[in-house]
């Protein structure tokens, strides 16, 4: 009798083991299909940089949650130092050097510079280091410098789109302001020149079509400020749309995710669409 029971137990274990083995192989096949689906469907977004960025925060040190350890970052505050946040990392730029630090105060990117007026501009895929009013700028990601250039024109501001396009506000002889737009491969794709307006601020929307919004100011016939919100489109050097506000000074412009525009002046905050139509106004 005991032998029969033992045989039944063995058969039962074998059936369970066989069932678990089938589940394991089924899950493995499912996992392979999921990986293939994401590799095919999102191949443009899966890059070596993304994988490196993911592995960057894999911590095998076994640090305890709730630890009282405090990490201190030291930098020279007497050397016109500017700081900002890029992908949860602290970026510290002085006249002589650039450093980034992760959440555990571990140093990442380190580079040397000679900048009279060090300035930072943050994007989602990269950030810019430049000497305000000078002709040099450099782009970095979380690991290294990815591009640098000494231009023929002064750099007054750099703004990024979420897709990696960027716009440089500059000026040239014969023009009050110039906008130069580059794609994520650092190729110049669009330029806009104005002889009567000063570009104070700008933003880039880089989706299927690239749009640029520029906040401009000039003097009207009465000598008062005239603010223009100028909308430009990739493939044309002419103004796509424009909205004007007399007696106001533009402070900032920015694209919303849905493509609408926020324009902030010293008297109001407005929402506009890509045709320049004012959708809402908050006055103050």
PDB file of C-alpha atoms in Angstrom:
ATOM      1  CA  UNK A   1       0.000   0.000   0.000  1.00  0.00           C
ATOM      2  CA  UNK A   2       2.808   2.420   0.897  1.00  0.00           C
ATOM      3  CA  UNK A   3       4.457   1.730  -2.444  1.00  0.00           C
ATOM      4  CA  UNK A   4       1.234   2.609  -4.276  1.00  0.00           C
ATOM      5  CA  UNK A   5       0.890   5.875  -2.348  1.00  0.00           C
ATOM      6  CA  UNK A   6       4.514   6.727  -2.992  1.00  0.00           C
ATOM      7  CA  UNK A   7       4.001   6.085  -6.725  1.00  0.00           C
ATOM      8  CA  UNK A   8       0.921   8.338  -6.740  1.00  0.00           C
ATOM      9  CA  UNK A   9       2.896  11.102  -5.009  1.00  0.00           C
ATOM     10  CA  UNK A  10       5.693  10.804  -7.540  1.00  0.00           C
ATOM     11  CA  UNK A  11       3.201  10.962 -10.413  1.00  0.00           C
ATOM     12  CA  UNK A  12       1.565  13.993  -8.825  1.00  0.00           C
ATOM     13  CA  UNK A  13       4.895  15.780  -8.448  1.00  0.00           C
ATOM     14  CA  UNK A  14       5.828  14.945 -12.032  1.00  0.00           C
ATOM     15  CA  UNK A  15       2.535  16.391 -13.315  1.00  0.00           C
ATOM     16  CA  UNK A  16       3.031  19.583 -11.291  1.00  0.00           C
ATOM     17  CA  UNK A  17       6.633  19.871 -12.460  1.00  0.00           C
ATOM     18  CA  UNK A  18       5.534  19.361 -16.052  1.00  0.00           C
ATOM     19  CA  UNK A  19       2.788  21.980 -15.658  1.00  0.00           C
ATOM     20  CA  UNK A  20       5.207  24.524 -14.135  1.00  0.00           C
ATOM     21  CA  UNK A  21       7.703  23.816 -16.896  1.00  0.00           C
ATOM     22  CA  UNK A  22       5.059  24.572 -19.534  1.00  0.00           C
ATOM     23  CA  UNK A  23       4.151  27.816 -17.774  1.00  0.00           C
ATOM     24  CA  UNK A  24       7.825  28.796 -17.654  1.00  0.00           C
ATOM     25  CA  UNK A  25       8.250  28.252 -21.391  1.00  0.00           C
ATOM     26  CA  UNK A  26       4.978  30.046 -22.130  1.00  0.00           C
ATOM     27  CA  UNK A  27       6.110  33.076 -20.105  1.00  0.00           C
ATOM     28  CA  UNK A  28       9.483  32.996 -21.856  1.00  0.00           C
ATOM     29  CA  UNK A  29       7.804  32.984 -25.293  1.00  0.00           C
ATOM     30  CA  UNK A  30       5.494  35.817 -24.181  1.00  0.00           C
ATOM     31  CA  UNK A  31       8.470  37.835 -22.943  1.00  0.00           C
ATOM     32  CA  UNK A  32      10.258  37.377 -26.271  1.00  0.00           C
ATOM     33  CA  UNK A  33       7.164  38.581 -28.152  1.00  0.00           C
ATOM     34  CA  UNK A  34       6.874  41.631 -25.866  1.00  0.00           C
ATOM     35  CA  UNK A  35      10.542  42.517 -26.399  1.00  0.00           C
ATOM     36  CA  UNK A  36      10.200  42.111 -30.176  1.00  0.00           C
ATOM     37  CA  UNK A  37       7.048  44.263 -30.137  1.00  0.00           C
ATOM     38  CA  UNK A  38       8.783  47.131 -28.354  1.00  0.00           C
ATOM     39  CA  UNK A  39      11.948  46.809 -30.455  1.00  0.00           C
ATOM     40  CA  UNK A  40       9.906  47.077 -33.658  1.00  0.00           C
ATOM     41  CA  UNK A  41       7.326  49.607 -32.513  1.00  0.00           C
ATOM     42  CA  UNK A  42       9.680  51.911 -30.591  1.00  0.00           C
ATOM     43  CA  UNK A  43      12.996  51.323 -32.342  1.00  0.00           C
ATOM     44  CA  UNK A  44      13.582  55.071 -32.780  1.00  0.00           C
ATOM     45  CA  UNK A  45      13.323  55.666 -29.037  1.00  0.00           C
ATOM     46  CA  UNK A  46      15.431  52.693 -27.909  1.00  0.00           C
ATOM     47  CA  UNK A  47      19.018  53.866 -28.149  1.00  0.00           C
ATOM     48  CA  UNK A  48      22.325  52.978 -26.565  1.00  0.00           C
ATOM     49  CA  UNK A  49      22.119  56.236 -24.629  1.00  0.00           C
ATOM     50  CA  UNK A  50      18.732  55.284 -23.137  1.00  0.00           C
ATOM     51  CA  UNK A  51      20.045  51.884 -22.075  1.00  0.00           C
ATOM     52  CA  UNK A  52      23.146  53.454 -20.539  1.00  0.00           C
ATOM     53  CA  UNK A  53      20.965  55.988 -18.748  1.00  0.00           C
ATOM     54  CA  UNK A  54      18.791  53.169 -17.352  1.00  0.00           C
ATOM     55  CA  UNK A  55      21.796  51.172 -16.137  1.00  0.00           C
ATOM     56  CA  UNK A  56      23.335  54.300 -14.661  1.00  0.00           C
ATOM     57  CA  UNK A  57      20.952  54.136 -11.700  1.00  0.00           C
ATOM     58  CA  UNK A  58      21.203  50.404 -11.057  1.00  0.00           C
ATOM     59  CA  UNK A  59      22.613  50.355  -7.538  1.00  0.00           C
ATOM     60  CA  UNK A  60      24.243  47.123  -6.361  1.00  0.00           C
ATOM     61  CA  UNK A  61      25.793  48.635  -3.254  1.00  0.00           C
ATOM     62  CA  UNK A  62      22.902  47.551  -1.019  1.00  0.00           C
ATOM     63  CA  UNK A  63      22.302  50.961   0.524  1.00  0.00           C
ATOM     64  CA  UNK A  64      19.611  50.870   3.159  1.00  0.00           C
ATOM     65  CA  UNK A  65      16.410  52.803   2.601  1.00  0.00           C
ATOM     66  CA  UNK A  66      16.074  55.596   5.095  1.00  0.00           C
ATOM     67  CA  UNK A  67      19.808  55.923   5.598  1.00  0.00           C
ATOM     68  CA  UNK A  68      20.933  59.091   7.310  1.00  0.00           C
ATOM     69  CA  UNK A  69      23.986  59.415   5.042  1.00  0.00           C
ATOM     70  CA  UNK A  70      24.262  62.886   3.514  1.00  0.00           C
ATOM     71  CA  UNK A  71      26.318  63.625   0.412  1.00  0.00           C
ATOM     72  CA  UNK A  72      27.804  67.094   0.013  1.00  0.00           C
ATOM     73  CA  UNK A  73      28.684  68.722  -3.296  1.00  0.00           C
ATOM     74  CA  UNK A  74      31.307  71.460  -3.177  1.00  0.00           C
ATOM     75  CA  UNK A  75      31.700  74.109  -5.854  1.00  0.00           C
ATOM     76  CA  UNK A  76      33.098  77.615  -6.182  1.00  0.00           C
ATOM     77  CA  UNK A  77      30.359  80.198  -5.637  1.00  0.00           C
ATOM     78  CA  UNK A  78      32.753  83.106  -6.302  1.00  0.00           C
ATOM     79  CA  UNK A  79      33.259  82.300  -9.976  1.00  0.00           C
ATOM     80  CA  UNK A  80      29.896  83.258 -11.496  1.00  0.00           C
ATOM     81  CA  UNK A  81      28.572  79.741 -10.988  1.00  0.00           C
ATOM     82  CA  UNK A  82      25.176  78.786 -12.425  1.00  0.00           C
ATOM     83  CA  UNK A  83      23.227  75.595 -11.683  1.00  0.00           C
ATOM     84  CA  UNK A  84      20.265  73.764 -13.171  1.00  0.00           C
ATOM     85  CA  UNK A  85      18.631  70.317 -13.268  1.00  0.00           C
ATOM     86  CA  UNK A  86      18.908  67.935 -16.228  1.00  0.00           C
ATOM     87  CA  UNK A  87      17.210  64.524 -15.993  1.00  0.00           C
ATOM     88  CA  UNK A  88      17.331  64.574 -12.184  1.00  0.00           C
ATOM     89  CA  UNK A  89      21.017  65.507 -12.239  1.00  0.00           C
ATOM     90  CA  UNK A  90      22.532  68.668 -10.859  1.00  0.00           C
ATOM     91  CA  UNK A  91      24.458  70.631 -13.497  1.00  0.00           C
ATOM     92  CA  UNK A  92      27.056  73.060 -12.158  1.00  0.00           C
ATOM     93  CA  UNK A  93      28.752  75.469 -14.573  1.00  0.00           C
ATOM     94  CA  UNK A  94      31.397  78.025 -13.678  1.00  0.00           C
ATOM     95  CA  UNK A  95      33.679  80.148 -15.816  1.00  0.00           C
ATOM     96  CA  UNK A  96      36.254  77.372 -15.867  1.00  0.00           C
ATOM     97  CA  UNK A  97      34.480  74.025 -15.659  1.00  0.00           C
ATOM     98  CA  UNK A  98      31.301  71.999 -16.034  1.00  0.00           C
ATOM     99  CA  UNK A  99      30.281  69.168 -13.710  1.00  0.00           C
ATOM    100  CA  UNK A 100      27.154  67.039 -13.287  1.00  0.00           C
ATOM    101  CA  UNK A 101      26.138  65.068 -10.195  1.00  0.00           C
ATOM    102  CA  UNK A 102      23.560  62.313  -9.811  1.00  0.00           C
ATOM    103  CA  UNK A 103      21.197  61.787  -6.869  1.00  0.00           C
ATOM    104  CA  UNK A 104      23.944  60.176  -4.777  1.00  0.00           C
ATOM    105  CA  UNK A 105      26.333  63.088  -5.489  1.00  0.00           C
ATOM    106  CA  UNK A 106      28.394  60.916  -7.810  1.00  0.00           C
ATOM    107  CA  UNK A 107      30.180  62.997 -10.432  1.00  0.00           C
ATOM    108  CA  UNK A 108      29.180  62.366 -14.040  1.00  0.00           C
ATOM    109  CA  UNK A 109      30.185  64.690 -16.869  1.00  0.00           C
ATOM    110  CA  UNK A 110      33.281  66.800 -16.256  1.00  0.00           C
ATOM    111  CA  UNK A 111      34.694  69.301 -18.715  1.00  0.00           C
ATOM    112  CA  UNK A 112      36.760  72.487 -18.727  1.00  0.00           C
ATOM    113  CA  UNK A 113      35.795  75.814 -20.285  1.00  0.00           C
ATOM    114  CA  UNK A 114      36.872  79.417 -20.467  1.00  0.00           C
ATOM    115  CA  UNK A 115      33.643  81.431 -20.302  1.00  0.00           C
ATOM    116  CA  UNK A 116      33.181  85.092 -19.428  1.00  0.00           C
ATOM    117  CA  UNK A 117      29.409  84.757 -18.888  1.00  0.00           C
ATOM    118  CA  UNK A 118      28.596  81.045 -18.359  1.00  0.00           C
ATOM    119  CA  UNK A 119      24.994  80.183 -19.246  1.00  0.00           C
ATOM    120  CA  UNK A 120      22.914  76.986 -19.241  1.00  0.00           C
ATOM    121  CA  UNK A 121      19.841  75.976 -21.247  1.00  0.00           C
ATOM    122  CA  UNK A 122      18.026  72.719 -20.497  1.00  0.00           C
ATOM    123  CA  UNK A 123      16.241  70.380 -22.913  1.00  0.00           C
ATOM    124  CA  UNK A 124      14.821  66.887 -22.493  1.00  0.00           C
ATOM    125  CA  UNK A 125      17.458  65.144 -24.609  1.00  0.00           C
ATOM    126  CA  UNK A 126      20.406  67.502 -24.149  1.00  0.00           C
ATOM    127  CA  UNK A 127      21.497  70.701 -22.471  1.00  0.00           C
ATOM    128  CA  UNK A 128      23.518  73.622 -23.780  1.00  0.00           C
ATOM    129  CA  UNK A 129      26.532  75.389 -22.324  1.00  0.00           C
ATOM    130  CA  UNK A 130      27.399  78.748 -23.848  1.00  0.00           C
ATOM    131  CA  UNK A 131      29.091  82.050 -23.239  1.00  0.00           C
ATOM    132  CA  UNK A 132      26.309  84.649 -23.293  1.00  0.00           C
ATOM    133  CA  UNK A 133      26.934  87.101 -26.138  1.00  0.00           C
ATOM    134  CA  UNK A 134      29.981  85.184 -27.365  1.00  0.00           C
ATOM    135  CA  UNK A 135      30.224  82.745 -30.284  1.00  0.00           C
ATOM    136  CA  UNK A 136      30.838  79.393 -28.582  1.00  0.00           C
ATOM    137  CA  UNK A 137      28.331  76.781 -27.471  1.00  0.00           C
ATOM    138  CA  UNK A 138      28.405  73.073 -26.618  1.00  0.00           C
ATOM    139  CA  UNK A 139      25.708  70.419 -26.183  1.00  0.00           C
ATOM    140  CA  UNK A 140      25.840  67.600 -23.618  1.00  0.00           C
ATOM    141  CA  UNK A 141      23.794  64.581 -22.632  1.00  0.00           C
ATOM    142  CA  UNK A 142      24.063  62.638 -19.372  1.00  0.00           C
ATOM    143  CA  UNK A 143      27.386  61.084 -20.352  1.00  0.00           C
ATOM    144  CA  UNK A 144      29.472  63.391 -22.507  1.00  0.00           C
ATOM    145  CA  UNK A 145      29.758  66.325 -24.853  1.00  0.00           C
ATOM    146  CA  UNK A 146      27.861  65.498 -28.045  1.00  0.00           C
ATOM    147  CA  UNK A 147      28.496  68.648 -30.079  1.00  0.00           C
ATOM    148  CA  UNK A 148      30.308  71.963 -29.969  1.00  0.00           C
ATOM    149  CA  UNK A 149      30.653  74.854 -32.345  1.00  0.00           C
ATOM    150  CA  UNK A 150      32.238  78.272 -32.561  1.00  0.00           C
ATOM    151  CA  UNK A 151      29.848  80.256 -34.715  1.00  0.00           C
ATOM    152  CA  UNK A 152      30.176  83.424 -36.762  1.00  0.00           C
ATOM    153  CA  UNK A 153      27.476  85.099 -34.692  1.00  0.00           C
ATOM    154  CA  UNK A 154      26.852  85.827 -30.985  1.00  0.00           C
ATOM    155  CA  UNK A 155      24.699  83.399 -29.002  1.00  0.00           C
ATOM    156  CA  UNK A 156      22.050  85.175 -26.926  1.00  0.00           C
ATOM    157  CA  UNK A 157      19.866  82.212 -26.016  1.00  0.00           C
ATOM    158  CA  UNK A 158      19.356  78.531 -26.891  1.00  0.00           C
ATOM    159  CA  UNK A 159      16.001  76.773 -26.543  1.00  0.00           C
ATOM    160  CA  UNK A 160      15.131  73.108 -27.153  1.00  0.00           C
ATOM    161  CA  UNK A 161      12.137  71.154 -28.381  1.00  0.00           C
ATOM    162  CA  UNK A 162      11.221  67.812 -26.801  1.00  0.00           C
ATOM    163  CA  UNK A 163      12.356  66.041 -29.984  1.00  0.00           C
ATOM    164  CA  UNK A 164      15.883  67.447 -29.774  1.00  0.00           C
ATOM    165  CA  UNK A 165      15.616  70.344 -32.241  1.00  0.00           C
ATOM    166  CA  UNK A 166      17.047  73.590 -30.931  1.00  0.00           C
ATOM    167  CA  UNK A 167      16.901  77.279 -31.784  1.00  0.00           C
ATOM    168  CA  UNK A 168      19.601  79.907 -31.295  1.00  0.00           C
ATOM    169  CA  UNK A 169      18.654  83.555 -30.846  1.00  0.00           C
ATOM    170  CA  UNK A 170      21.397  85.652 -32.375  1.00  0.00           C
ATOM    171  CA  UNK A 171      22.037  88.748 -34.488  1.00  0.00           C
ATOM    172  CA  UNK A 172      23.970  89.757 -37.586  1.00  0.00           C
ATOM    173  CA  UNK A 173      25.077  92.934 -39.338  1.00  0.00           C
ATOM    174  CA  UNK A 174      22.068  94.562 -40.966  1.00  0.00           C
ATOM    175  CA  UNK A 175      19.541  92.667 -38.803  1.00  0.00           C
ATOM    176  CA  UNK A 176      18.278  93.341 -35.317  1.00  0.00           C
ATOM    177  CA  UNK A 177      17.707  89.642 -34.606  1.00  0.00           C
ATOM    178  CA  UNK A 178      18.159  86.265 -36.280  1.00  0.00           C
ATOM    179  CA  UNK A 179      16.736  82.849 -35.378  1.00  0.00           C
ATOM    180  CA  UNK A 180      18.675  79.747 -36.418  1.00  0.00           C
ATOM    181  CA  UNK A 181      16.978  76.375 -35.997  1.00  0.00           C
ATOM    182  CA  UNK A 182      18.871  73.060 -35.971  1.00  0.00           C
ATOM    183  CA  UNK A 183      17.635  69.477 -35.899  1.00  0.00           C
ATOM    184  CA  UNK A 184      18.803  66.795 -33.465  1.00  0.00           C
ATOM    185  CA  UNK A 185      21.643  65.924 -35.872  1.00  0.00           C
ATOM    186  CA  UNK A 186      22.945  69.513 -35.492  1.00  0.00           C
ATOM    187  CA  UNK A 187      22.022  70.458 -39.086  1.00  0.00           C
ATOM    188  CA  UNK A 188      20.769  73.981 -39.773  1.00  0.00           C
ATOM    189  CA  UNK A 189      17.209  73.568 -41.098  1.00  0.00           C
ATOM    190  CA  UNK A 190      15.710  77.043 -40.842  1.00  0.00           C
ATOM    191  CA  UNK A 191      16.718  80.709 -40.472  1.00  0.00           C
ATOM    192  CA  UNK A 192      14.628  83.831 -39.906  1.00  0.00           C
ATOM    193  CA  UNK A 193      15.930  87.385 -40.166  1.00  0.00           C
ATOM    194  CA  UNK A 194      14.255  90.559 -38.950  1.00  0.00           C
ATOM    195  CA  UNK A 195      15.371  94.141 -39.501  1.00  0.00           C
ATOM    196  CA  UNK A 196      12.771  95.861 -37.282  1.00  0.00           C
ATOM    197  CA  UNK A 197      12.218  93.551 -34.295  1.00  0.00           C
ATOM    198  CA  UNK A 198      14.307  92.458 -31.337  1.00  0.00           C
ATOM    199  CA  UNK A 199      13.718  88.803 -30.411  1.00  0.00           C
ATOM    200  CA  UNK A 200      13.500  88.623 -26.628  1.00  0.00           C
ATOM    201  CA  UNK A 201      12.538  84.946 -26.258  1.00  0.00           C
ATOM    202  CA  UNK A 202      11.613  81.901 -28.330  1.00  0.00           C
ATOM    203  CA  UNK A 203      10.513  78.278 -28.174  1.00  0.00           C
ATOM    204  CA  UNK A 204      10.517  75.299 -30.563  1.00  0.00           C
ATOM    205  CA  UNK A 205       7.827  72.692 -31.196  1.00  0.00           C
ATOM    206  CA  UNK A 206       9.360  69.740 -33.023  1.00  0.00           C
ATOM    207  CA  UNK A 207       6.778  67.127 -33.968  1.00  0.00           C
ATOM    208  CA  UNK A 208       5.674  66.246 -37.512  1.00  0.00           C
ATOM    209  CA  UNK A 209       6.331  69.864 -38.511  1.00  0.00           C
ATOM    210  CA  UNK A 210       8.707  72.155 -36.688  1.00  0.00           C
ATOM    211  CA  UNK A 211       7.211  75.398 -35.428  1.00  0.00           C
ATOM    212  CA  UNK A 212       9.040  78.283 -33.789  1.00  0.00           C
ATOM    213  CA  UNK A 213       7.411  81.004 -31.727  1.00  0.00           C
ATOM    214  CA  UNK A 214       9.335  84.210 -31.085  1.00  0.00           C
ATOM    215  CA  UNK A 215       8.512  86.957 -28.638  1.00  0.00           C
ATOM    216  CA  UNK A 216       9.592  90.217 -30.264  1.00  0.00           C
ATOM    217  CA  UNK A 217       9.541  93.854 -29.266  1.00  0.00           C
ATOM    218  CA  UNK A 218       9.834  97.104 -31.217  1.00  0.00           C
ATOM    219  CA  UNK A 219       8.737 100.712 -30.853  1.00  0.00           C
ATOM    220  CA  UNK A 220       5.493 101.822 -32.482  1.00  0.00           C
ATOM    221  CA  UNK A 221       4.819 105.239 -34.002  1.00  0.00           C
ATOM    222  CA  UNK A 222       3.901 106.740 -30.631  1.00  0.00           C
ATOM    223  CA  UNK A 223       7.186 105.564 -29.135  1.00  0.00           C
ATOM    224  CA  UNK A 224       5.529 102.934 -26.955  1.00  0.00           C
ATOM    225  CA  UNK A 225       6.444  99.248 -26.856  1.00  0.00           C
ATOM    226  CA  UNK A 226       4.848  96.990 -29.457  1.00  0.00           C
ATOM    227  CA  UNK A 227       5.052  93.284 -28.657  1.00  0.00           C
ATOM    228  CA  UNK A 228       4.751  90.737 -31.466  1.00  0.00           C
ATOM    229  CA  UNK A 229       4.260  87.015 -31.025  1.00  0.00           C
ATOM    230  CA  UNK A 230       5.617  85.655 -34.309  1.00  0.00           C
ATOM    231  CA  UNK A 231       4.911  82.080 -35.417  1.00  0.00           C
ATOM    232  CA  UNK A 232       7.235  80.448 -37.953  1.00  0.00           C
ATOM    233  CA  UNK A 233       7.125  77.081 -39.690  1.00  0.00           C
ATOM    234  CA  UNK A 234       9.904  74.855 -40.951  1.00  0.00           C
ATOM    235  CA  UNK A 235      10.438  75.153 -44.699  1.00  0.00           C
ATOM    236  CA  UNK A 236       9.626  78.855 -44.920  1.00  0.00           C
ATOM    237  CA  UNK A 237      11.444  82.017 -43.926  1.00  0.00           C
ATOM    238  CA  UNK A 238       8.196  83.992 -43.888  1.00  0.00           C
ATOM    239  CA  UNK A 239       5.930  84.615 -40.914  1.00  0.00           C
ATOM    240  CA  UNK A 240       3.192  81.976 -40.634  1.00  0.00           C
ATOM    241  CA  UNK A 241       1.088  84.002 -38.174  1.00  0.00           C
ATOM    242  CA  UNK A 242       1.456  86.958 -35.838  1.00  0.00           C
ATOM    243  CA  UNK A 243      -0.294  88.576 -32.883  1.00  0.00           C
ATOM    244  CA  UNK A 244       0.512  92.101 -31.697  1.00  0.00           C
ATOM    245  CA  UNK A 245      -0.052  93.786 -28.318  1.00  0.00           C
ATOM    246  CA  UNK A 246       0.611  97.526 -28.034  1.00  0.00           C
ATOM    247  CA  UNK A 247       1.978  99.013 -24.829  1.00  0.00           C
ATOM    248  CA  UNK A 248       3.176  95.642 -23.491  1.00  0.00           C
ATOM    249  CA  UNK A 249       6.656  94.170 -23.075  1.00  0.00           C
ATOM    250  CA  UNK A 250       7.092  90.470 -23.863  1.00  0.00           C
ATOM    251  CA  UNK A 251       8.733  88.396 -21.121  1.00  0.00           C
ATOM    252  CA  UNK A 252       8.488  84.794 -22.300  1.00  0.00           C
ATOM    253  CA  UNK A 253       6.830  82.457 -24.796  1.00  0.00           C
ATOM    254  CA  UNK A 254       6.421  78.686 -24.687  1.00  0.00           C
ATOM    255  CA  UNK A 255       4.600  75.877 -26.459  1.00  0.00           C
ATOM    256  CA  UNK A 256       2.114  73.674 -24.652  1.00  0.00           C
ATOM    257  CA  UNK A 257       2.134  69.942 -25.447  1.00  0.00           C
ATOM    258  CA  UNK A 258      -1.019  70.351 -27.546  1.00  0.00           C
ATOM    259  CA  UNK A 259       0.673  72.929 -29.802  1.00  0.00           C
ATOM    260  CA  UNK A 260      -0.925  76.030 -28.323  1.00  0.00           C
ATOM    261  CA  UNK A 261       1.264  78.908 -27.189  1.00  0.00           C
ATOM    262  CA  UNK A 262       1.618  80.695 -23.875  1.00  0.00           C
ATOM    263  CA  UNK A 263       2.725  84.330 -24.198  1.00  0.00           C
ATOM    264  CA  UNK A 264       3.637  86.248 -21.042  1.00  0.00           C
ATOM    265  CA  UNK A 265       3.982  90.042 -21.063  1.00  0.00           C
ATOM    266  CA  UNK A 266       4.315  92.561 -18.257  1.00  0.00           C
ATOM    267  CA  UNK A 267       0.522  93.062 -18.324  1.00  0.00           C
ATOM    268  CA  UNK A 268      -1.071  89.758 -19.277  1.00  0.00           C
ATOM    269  CA  UNK A 269      -0.694  86.038 -19.901  1.00  0.00           C
ATOM    270  CA  UNK A 270      -2.356  84.769 -23.075  1.00  0.00           C
ATOM    271  CA  UNK A 271      -2.961  81.444 -24.782  1.00  0.00           C
ATOM    272  CA  UNK A 272      -2.781  81.476 -28.584  1.00  0.00           C
ATOM    273  CA  UNK A 273      -3.165  78.828 -31.271  1.00  0.00           C
ATOM    274  CA  UNK A 274      -0.838  78.347 -34.249  1.00  0.00           C
ATOM    275  CA  UNK A 275      -2.893  80.778 -36.333  1.00  0.00           C
ATOM    276  CA  UNK A 276      -2.151  83.561 -33.842  1.00  0.00           C
ATOM    277  CA  UNK A 277      -5.697  83.668 -32.483  1.00  0.00           C
ATOM    278  CA  UNK A 278      -5.945  84.571 -28.792  1.00  0.00           C
ATOM    279  CA  UNK A 279      -7.825  81.789 -26.965  1.00  0.00           C
ATOM    280  CA  UNK A 280      -7.671  83.177 -23.428  1.00  0.00           C
ATOM    281  CA  UNK A 281      -6.291  86.152 -21.515  1.00  0.00           C
ATOM    282  CA  UNK A 282      -5.415  86.719 -17.883  1.00  0.00           C
ATOM    283  CA  UNK A 283      -4.658  90.396 -17.205  1.00  0.00           C
ATOM    284  CA  UNK A 284      -2.765  91.765 -14.198  1.00  0.00           C
TER     285      UNK A 284
END
